[in-house]
Short mmCIF file of N, CA, C and O in Angstrom, two decimals:
data_model
loop_
_atom_site.label_atom_id
_atom_site.label_comp_id
_atom_site.label_asym_id
_atom_site.label_seq_id
_atom_site.Cartn_x
_atom_site.Cartn_y
_atom_site.Cartn_z
N MET A 215 26.36 2.27 45.90
CA MET A 215 26.09 2.63 47.28
C MET A 215 26.26 4.14 47.42
O MET A 215 27.36 4.64 47.51
N ASP A 216 25.19 4.88 47.42
CA ASP A 216 25.23 6.33 47.58
C ASP A 216 25.27 6.68 49.06
O ASP A 216 24.50 6.15 49.86
N ARG A 217 26.19 7.55 49.37
CA ARG A 217 26.35 8.04 50.74
C ARG A 217 26.38 9.56 50.71
O ARG A 217 26.70 10.17 49.69
N ALA A 218 26.09 10.18 51.82
CA ALA A 218 26.07 11.64 51.91
C ALA A 218 27.46 12.24 51.74
O ALA A 218 27.60 13.34 51.22
N TYR A 219 28.50 11.52 52.17
CA TYR A 219 29.87 12.05 52.14
C TYR A 219 30.78 11.07 51.43
O TYR A 219 30.64 9.86 51.57
N ASP A 220 31.72 11.62 50.67
CA ASP A 220 32.68 10.82 49.90
C ASP A 220 34.04 11.49 50.04
O ASP A 220 34.18 12.67 49.69
N TYR A 221 35.00 10.79 50.59
CA TYR A 221 36.34 11.34 50.83
C TYR A 221 37.39 10.49 50.12
O TYR A 221 37.38 9.27 50.24
N THR A 222 38.31 11.14 49.41
CA THR A 222 39.48 10.45 48.88
C THR A 222 40.58 10.58 49.92
O THR A 222 40.97 11.68 50.29
N VAL A 223 41.07 9.45 50.39
CA VAL A 223 42.11 9.42 51.40
C VAL A 223 43.49 9.45 50.76
O VAL A 223 44.38 10.17 51.19
N PHE A 224 43.66 8.66 49.70
CA PHE A 224 44.96 8.54 49.04
C PHE A 224 44.71 8.14 47.59
O PHE A 224 43.92 7.25 47.33
N PRO A 225 45.40 8.81 46.63
CA PRO A 225 45.10 8.57 45.21
C PRO A 225 45.77 7.33 44.62
O PRO A 225 45.96 7.25 43.41
N ASP A 226 46.12 6.39 45.44
CA ASP A 226 46.71 5.12 45.00
C ASP A 226 46.35 4.08 46.06
O ASP A 226 45.92 4.41 47.15
N ASN A 227 46.55 2.82 45.74
CA ASN A 227 46.29 1.78 46.73
C ASN A 227 47.35 1.81 47.80
O ASN A 227 48.53 2.02 47.53
N SER A 228 46.92 1.62 49.05
CA SER A 228 47.85 1.62 50.16
C SER A 228 47.20 0.94 51.37
O SER A 228 46.25 1.48 51.95
N ARG A 229 47.72 -0.22 51.74
CA ARG A 229 47.20 -0.91 52.94
C ARG A 229 47.45 -0.05 54.17
O ARG A 229 46.63 0.00 55.08
N GLU A 230 48.59 0.63 54.19
CA GLU A 230 48.94 1.47 55.34
C GLU A 230 47.92 2.60 55.51
O GLU A 230 47.41 2.82 56.61
N LYS A 231 47.60 3.32 54.44
CA LYS A 231 46.62 4.41 54.51
C LYS A 231 45.23 3.87 54.86
O LYS A 231 44.49 4.49 55.62
N PHE A 232 44.90 2.71 54.31
CA PHE A 232 43.62 2.08 54.62
C PHE A 232 43.52 1.78 56.11
O PHE A 232 42.54 2.14 56.76
N LEU A 233 44.54 1.12 56.65
CA LEU A 233 44.52 0.77 58.08
C LEU A 233 44.55 2.00 58.97
O LEU A 233 43.85 2.05 59.99
N ASP A 234 45.34 3.02 58.60
CA ASP A 234 45.38 4.27 59.37
C ASP A 234 44.00 4.92 59.41
O ASP A 234 43.58 5.44 60.45
N THR A 235 43.29 4.88 58.29
CA THR A 235 41.96 5.45 58.22
C THR A 235 40.98 4.67 59.09
O THR A 235 40.18 5.27 59.83
N CYS A 236 41.06 3.36 59.03
CA CYS A 236 40.20 2.52 59.88
C CYS A 236 40.46 2.79 61.36
O CYS A 236 39.51 2.90 62.16
N ILE A 237 41.71 2.93 61.73
CA ILE A 237 42.07 3.21 63.13
C ILE A 237 41.52 4.57 63.56
O ILE A 237 40.98 4.71 64.66
N ALA A 238 41.63 5.57 62.68
CA ALA A 238 41.12 6.91 63.00
C ALA A 238 39.61 6.88 63.23
O ALA A 238 39.11 7.51 64.17
N ILE A 239 38.89 6.16 62.40
CA ILE A 239 37.43 6.07 62.54
C ILE A 239 37.08 5.29 63.81
O ILE A 239 36.20 5.69 64.57
N LYS A 240 37.77 4.20 64.06
CA LYS A 240 37.51 3.40 65.27
C LYS A 240 37.82 4.21 66.54
O LYS A 240 37.12 4.09 67.54
N THR A 241 38.85 5.06 66.47
CA THR A 241 39.20 5.91 67.60
C THR A 241 38.10 6.95 67.85
O THR A 241 37.73 7.22 68.99
N LEU A 242 37.58 7.51 66.77
CA LEU A 242 36.51 8.51 66.87
C LEU A 242 35.20 7.88 67.34
O LEU A 242 34.44 8.49 68.09
N TYR A 243 34.94 6.66 66.90
CA TYR A 243 33.71 5.93 67.24
C TYR A 243 34.06 4.57 67.84
O TYR A 243 33.92 3.53 67.19
N PRO A 244 34.55 4.53 69.08
CA PRO A 244 35.04 3.27 69.66
C PRO A 244 33.98 2.19 69.83
O PRO A 244 34.31 1.01 69.89
N ASN A 245 32.72 2.56 69.88
CA ASN A 245 31.66 1.57 70.07
C ASN A 245 31.06 1.08 68.75
O ASN A 245 30.05 0.37 68.76
N SER A 246 31.67 1.46 67.65
CA SER A 246 31.15 1.03 66.35
C SER A 246 31.39 -0.46 66.14
O SER A 246 32.34 -1.03 66.66
N GLU A 247 30.49 -1.07 65.37
CA GLU A 247 30.68 -2.46 64.96
C GLU A 247 31.38 -2.44 63.61
O GLU A 247 31.07 -1.61 62.75
N THR A 248 32.36 -3.33 63.42
CA THR A 248 33.11 -3.33 62.18
C THR A 248 33.11 -4.71 61.54
O THR A 248 33.00 -5.73 62.22
N LYS A 249 33.20 -4.68 60.21
CA LYS A 249 33.32 -5.92 59.45
C LYS A 249 34.33 -5.66 58.35
O LYS A 249 34.21 -4.70 57.59
N MET A 250 35.35 -6.50 58.23
CA MET A 250 36.38 -6.38 57.22
C MET A 250 36.12 -7.43 56.13
O MET A 250 35.86 -8.59 56.43
N LEU A 251 36.17 -7.00 54.87
CA LEU A 251 35.94 -7.88 53.74
C LEU A 251 37.09 -7.74 52.75
O LEU A 251 37.62 -6.65 52.57
N GLU A 252 37.45 -8.84 52.07
CA GLU A 252 38.50 -8.79 51.06
C GLU A 252 37.98 -9.44 49.78
O GLU A 252 37.38 -10.52 49.80
N ASP A 253 38.22 -8.76 48.66
CA ASP A 253 37.81 -9.25 47.35
C ASP A 253 38.93 -10.11 46.76
O ASP A 253 40.08 -10.03 47.19
N VAL A 254 38.61 -10.90 45.75
CA VAL A 254 39.62 -11.77 45.12
C VAL A 254 40.71 -10.97 44.42
O VAL A 254 41.81 -11.47 44.22
N ASP A 255 40.43 -9.71 44.04
CA ASP A 255 41.45 -8.88 43.38
C ASP A 255 42.39 -8.19 44.36
O ASP A 255 43.26 -7.43 43.96
N GLY A 256 42.20 -8.44 45.66
CA GLY A 256 43.04 -7.83 46.68
C GLY A 256 42.44 -6.59 47.31
O GLY A 256 42.98 -6.06 48.28
N SER A 257 41.33 -6.09 46.77
CA SER A 257 40.65 -4.94 47.37
C SER A 257 40.13 -5.34 48.75
O SER A 257 39.69 -6.46 48.96
N ILE A 258 40.22 -4.39 49.67
CA ILE A 258 39.67 -4.63 51.00
C ILE A 258 38.76 -3.48 51.37
O ILE A 258 38.92 -2.36 50.89
N LEU A 259 37.78 -3.77 52.21
CA LEU A 259 36.94 -2.72 52.73
C LEU A 259 36.58 -3.04 54.16
O LEU A 259 36.56 -4.20 54.57
N CYS A 260 36.34 -1.98 54.89
CA CYS A 260 35.93 -2.11 56.28
C CYS A 260 34.63 -1.34 56.44
O CYS A 260 34.55 -0.14 56.10
N VAL A 261 33.61 -2.02 56.93
CA VAL A 261 32.29 -1.43 57.12
C VAL A 261 32.10 -1.15 58.61
O VAL A 261 32.23 -2.06 59.43
N PHE A 262 31.82 0.10 58.92
CA PHE A 262 31.55 0.52 60.30
C PHE A 262 30.06 0.79 60.43
O PHE A 262 29.48 1.51 59.61
N GLN A 263 29.42 0.20 61.43
CA GLN A 263 28.03 0.49 61.78
C GLN A 263 28.08 1.37 63.03
O GLN A 263 28.58 0.94 64.07
N ILE A 264 27.57 2.61 62.90
CA ILE A 264 27.67 3.58 63.97
C ILE A 264 26.29 4.19 64.22
O ILE A 264 25.82 5.02 63.44
N ASN A 265 25.63 3.75 65.27
CA ASN A 265 24.32 4.29 65.64
C ASN A 265 23.34 4.35 64.46
O ASN A 265 22.67 5.35 64.25
N GLY A 266 23.27 3.29 63.68
CA GLY A 266 22.35 3.23 62.56
C GLY A 266 22.90 3.82 61.27
O GLY A 266 22.24 3.78 60.24
N TYR A 267 24.07 4.40 61.32
CA TYR A 267 24.72 4.95 60.13
C TYR A 267 25.83 4.02 59.68
O TYR A 267 26.31 3.20 60.45
N GLU A 268 26.24 4.18 58.42
CA GLU A 268 27.28 3.32 57.88
C GLU A 268 28.43 4.16 57.31
O GLU A 268 28.21 5.17 56.66
N VAL A 269 29.65 3.72 57.60
CA VAL A 269 30.87 4.31 57.05
C VAL A 269 31.65 3.15 56.44
O VAL A 269 31.87 2.13 57.10
N VAL A 270 32.07 3.30 55.18
CA VAL A 270 32.80 2.24 54.51
C VAL A 270 34.13 2.79 54.01
O VAL A 270 34.17 3.80 53.30
N VAL A 271 35.22 2.13 54.40
CA VAL A 271 36.56 2.49 53.97
C VAL A 271 36.99 1.46 52.93
O VAL A 271 36.87 0.26 53.15
N TYR A 272 37.50 1.95 51.80
CA TYR A 272 37.90 1.09 50.68
C TYR A 272 39.39 1.24 50.37
O TYR A 272 39.90 2.35 50.37
N ASP A 273 40.05 0.15 50.10
CA ASP A 273 41.34 0.14 49.40
C ASP A 273 41.03 -0.63 48.13
O ASP A 273 41.16 -1.85 48.07
N ASP A 274 40.57 0.09 47.12
CA ASP A 274 39.96 -0.50 45.93
C ASP A 274 40.96 -0.61 44.79
O ASP A 274 41.41 0.40 44.25
N TYR A 275 41.30 -1.84 44.42
CA TYR A 275 42.27 -2.06 43.35
C TYR A 275 41.68 -1.83 41.97
O TYR A 275 42.41 -1.59 41.02
N ASP A 276 40.37 -1.89 41.83
CA ASP A 276 39.74 -1.58 40.56
C ASP A 276 39.79 -0.07 40.30
O ASP A 276 40.08 0.37 39.20
N VAL A 277 39.51 0.72 41.32
CA VAL A 277 39.55 2.18 41.23
C VAL A 277 40.99 2.68 41.33
O VAL A 277 41.38 3.64 40.68
N GLY A 278 41.79 2.03 42.17
CA GLY A 278 43.18 2.44 42.37
C GLY A 278 43.31 3.57 43.37
O GLY A 278 44.06 4.52 43.16
N ALA A 279 42.57 3.48 44.48
CA ALA A 279 42.61 4.53 45.49
C ALA A 279 42.10 4.00 46.83
O ALA A 279 41.45 2.97 46.90
N VAL A 280 42.41 4.76 47.87
CA VAL A 280 41.82 4.54 49.19
C VAL A 280 40.81 5.66 49.38
O VAL A 280 41.14 6.84 49.22
N TYR A 281 39.56 5.29 49.70
CA TYR A 281 38.53 6.31 49.86
C TYR A 281 37.50 5.86 50.89
O TYR A 281 37.46 4.69 51.29
N VAL A 282 36.67 6.81 51.31
CA VAL A 282 35.64 6.56 52.32
C VAL A 282 34.31 7.06 51.77
O VAL A 282 34.23 8.17 51.23
N LYS A 283 33.27 6.26 51.93
CA LYS A 283 31.90 6.67 51.66
C LYS A 283 31.17 6.57 52.99
O LYS A 283 31.26 5.55 53.67
N SER A 284 30.48 7.65 53.36
CA SER A 284 29.97 7.74 54.72
C SER A 284 28.60 8.39 54.79
O SER A 284 28.31 9.33 54.04
N ASP A 285 27.79 7.92 55.73
CA ASP A 285 26.54 8.57 56.07
C ASP A 285 26.78 9.68 57.10
O ASP A 285 25.89 10.48 57.36
N LEU A 286 27.98 9.70 57.68
CA LEU A 286 28.33 10.68 58.72
C LEU A 286 29.39 11.65 58.20
O LEU A 286 30.26 11.27 57.42
N ASP A 287 29.33 12.88 58.68
CA ASP A 287 30.34 13.88 58.36
C ASP A 287 31.61 13.55 59.16
O ASP A 287 31.58 13.51 60.38
N LEU A 288 32.69 13.29 58.45
CA LEU A 288 33.96 12.93 59.10
C LEU A 288 34.99 14.06 59.00
O LEU A 288 36.19 13.83 59.00
N THR A 289 34.51 15.30 58.93
CA THR A 289 35.39 16.45 58.78
C THR A 289 36.47 16.50 59.85
O THR A 289 37.62 16.85 59.55
N GLN A 290 36.15 16.11 61.06
CA GLN A 290 37.13 16.20 62.15
C GLN A 290 38.35 15.30 61.93
O GLN A 290 39.41 15.58 62.46
N ILE A 291 38.24 14.25 61.14
CA ILE A 291 39.41 13.43 60.85
C ILE A 291 39.84 13.51 59.39
O ILE A 291 40.97 13.17 59.07
N SER A 292 38.97 14.01 58.52
CA SER A 292 39.31 14.04 57.09
C SER A 292 40.38 15.08 56.77
O SER A 292 41.00 15.00 55.72
N SER A 293 40.63 16.01 57.66
CA SER A 293 41.69 17.00 57.41
C SER A 293 43.06 16.36 57.30
O SER A 293 43.96 16.92 56.69
N SER A 294 43.22 15.18 57.86
CA SER A 294 44.50 14.47 57.76
C SER A 294 44.65 13.75 56.43
O SER A 294 45.72 13.28 56.08
N TRP A 295 43.55 13.68 55.66
CA TRP A 295 43.59 13.06 54.33
C TRP A 295 43.92 14.15 53.34
O TRP A 295 43.07 14.96 53.00
N LYS A 296 45.14 14.22 52.88
CA LYS A 296 45.65 15.35 52.12
C LYS A 296 45.27 15.37 50.64
O LYS A 296 45.91 16.02 49.86
N CYS A 297 44.27 14.64 50.23
CA CYS A 297 43.91 14.61 48.81
C CYS A 297 42.72 15.48 48.53
O CYS A 297 41.86 15.65 49.30
#
């Protein structure tokens, strides 16, 4: 899944960082539609549909990180992601 923007939120798995990131995106885009998915390995992702664009937040146990792939520039909230 190629996206215009790719952000590393945290260099390890963290449900807390994942949820904080989802909350930040939902706060920025309150009218977005969201879908939460969980893989059998414990990885979770949240897909945001925002005016025809897609933002996906991952807590990926295969990769071992929390990251975001986005069609939208999230610079206004990515500054809080210290990685």
